[in-house]
Coordinates of C-alpha atoms in Angstrom, one line a residue:
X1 CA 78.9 99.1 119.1
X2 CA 76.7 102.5 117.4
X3 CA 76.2 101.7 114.1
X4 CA 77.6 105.1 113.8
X5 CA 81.2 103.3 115.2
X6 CA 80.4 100.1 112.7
X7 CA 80.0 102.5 110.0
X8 CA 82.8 104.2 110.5
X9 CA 84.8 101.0 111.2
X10 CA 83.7 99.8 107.3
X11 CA 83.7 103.5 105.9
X12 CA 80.6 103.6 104.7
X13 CA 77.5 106.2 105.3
X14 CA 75.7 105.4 108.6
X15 CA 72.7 104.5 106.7
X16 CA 74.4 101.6 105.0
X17 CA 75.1 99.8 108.4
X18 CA 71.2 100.9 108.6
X19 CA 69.8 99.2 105.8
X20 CA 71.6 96.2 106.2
X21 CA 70.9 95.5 109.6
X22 CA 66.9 96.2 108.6
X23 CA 67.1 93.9 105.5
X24 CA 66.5 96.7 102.7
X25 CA 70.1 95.4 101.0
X26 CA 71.6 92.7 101.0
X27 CA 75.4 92.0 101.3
X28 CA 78.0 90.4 99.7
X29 CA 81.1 87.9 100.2
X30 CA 83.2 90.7 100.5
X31 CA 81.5 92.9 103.1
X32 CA 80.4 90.5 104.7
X33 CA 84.1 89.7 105.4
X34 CA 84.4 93.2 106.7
X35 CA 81.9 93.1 108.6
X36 CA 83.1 89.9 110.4
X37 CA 86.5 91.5 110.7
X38 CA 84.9 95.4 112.4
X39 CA 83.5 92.9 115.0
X40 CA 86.2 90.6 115.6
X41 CA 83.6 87.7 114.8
X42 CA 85.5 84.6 113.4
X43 CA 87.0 84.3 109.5
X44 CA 84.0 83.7 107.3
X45 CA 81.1 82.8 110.0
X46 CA 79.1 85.8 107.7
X47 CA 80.2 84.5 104.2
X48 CA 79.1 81.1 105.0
X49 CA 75.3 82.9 105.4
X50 CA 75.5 84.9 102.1
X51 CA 77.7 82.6 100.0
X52 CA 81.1 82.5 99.1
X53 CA 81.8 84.6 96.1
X54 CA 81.6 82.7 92.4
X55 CA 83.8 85.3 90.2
X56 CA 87.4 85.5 90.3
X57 CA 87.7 89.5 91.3
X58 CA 85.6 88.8 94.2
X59 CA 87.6 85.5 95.3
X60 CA 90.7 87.8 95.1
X61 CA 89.3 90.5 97.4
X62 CA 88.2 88.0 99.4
X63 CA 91.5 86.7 100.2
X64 CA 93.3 90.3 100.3
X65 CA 91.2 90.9 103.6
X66 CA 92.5 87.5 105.3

């Protein structure tokens, strides 16, 4: 997969996909999640890296994306 087709997969600007695959952001519980989900990976095998969220809204959106 392009990080073009990941990109689009998490609708987010190419250089998004770009700066987190080089290390210039860092991610979240919750995109994490959707990034586990664009590649079929398996239910939280990302979030366990960058921590489960600790506040409520995130826990929520956490659980909306299965």
């Amino acid at each position: 997969m392009t990080q073009q087709q990941l990109a689009d997969k998490l609708q987010v600007p190419k250089q998004n996909v770009s700066n987190i695959i080089n290390g210039s952001i860092q991610i979240g519980s919750v995109r994490a999640r959707k990034i586990e989900i664009a590649l079929d990976l398996p239910k939280y095998s990302l979030v366990e890296i960058v921590g489960f969220p600790t506040n409520e809204r995130d826990k929520r959106r956490l659980e909306e994306l299965g």
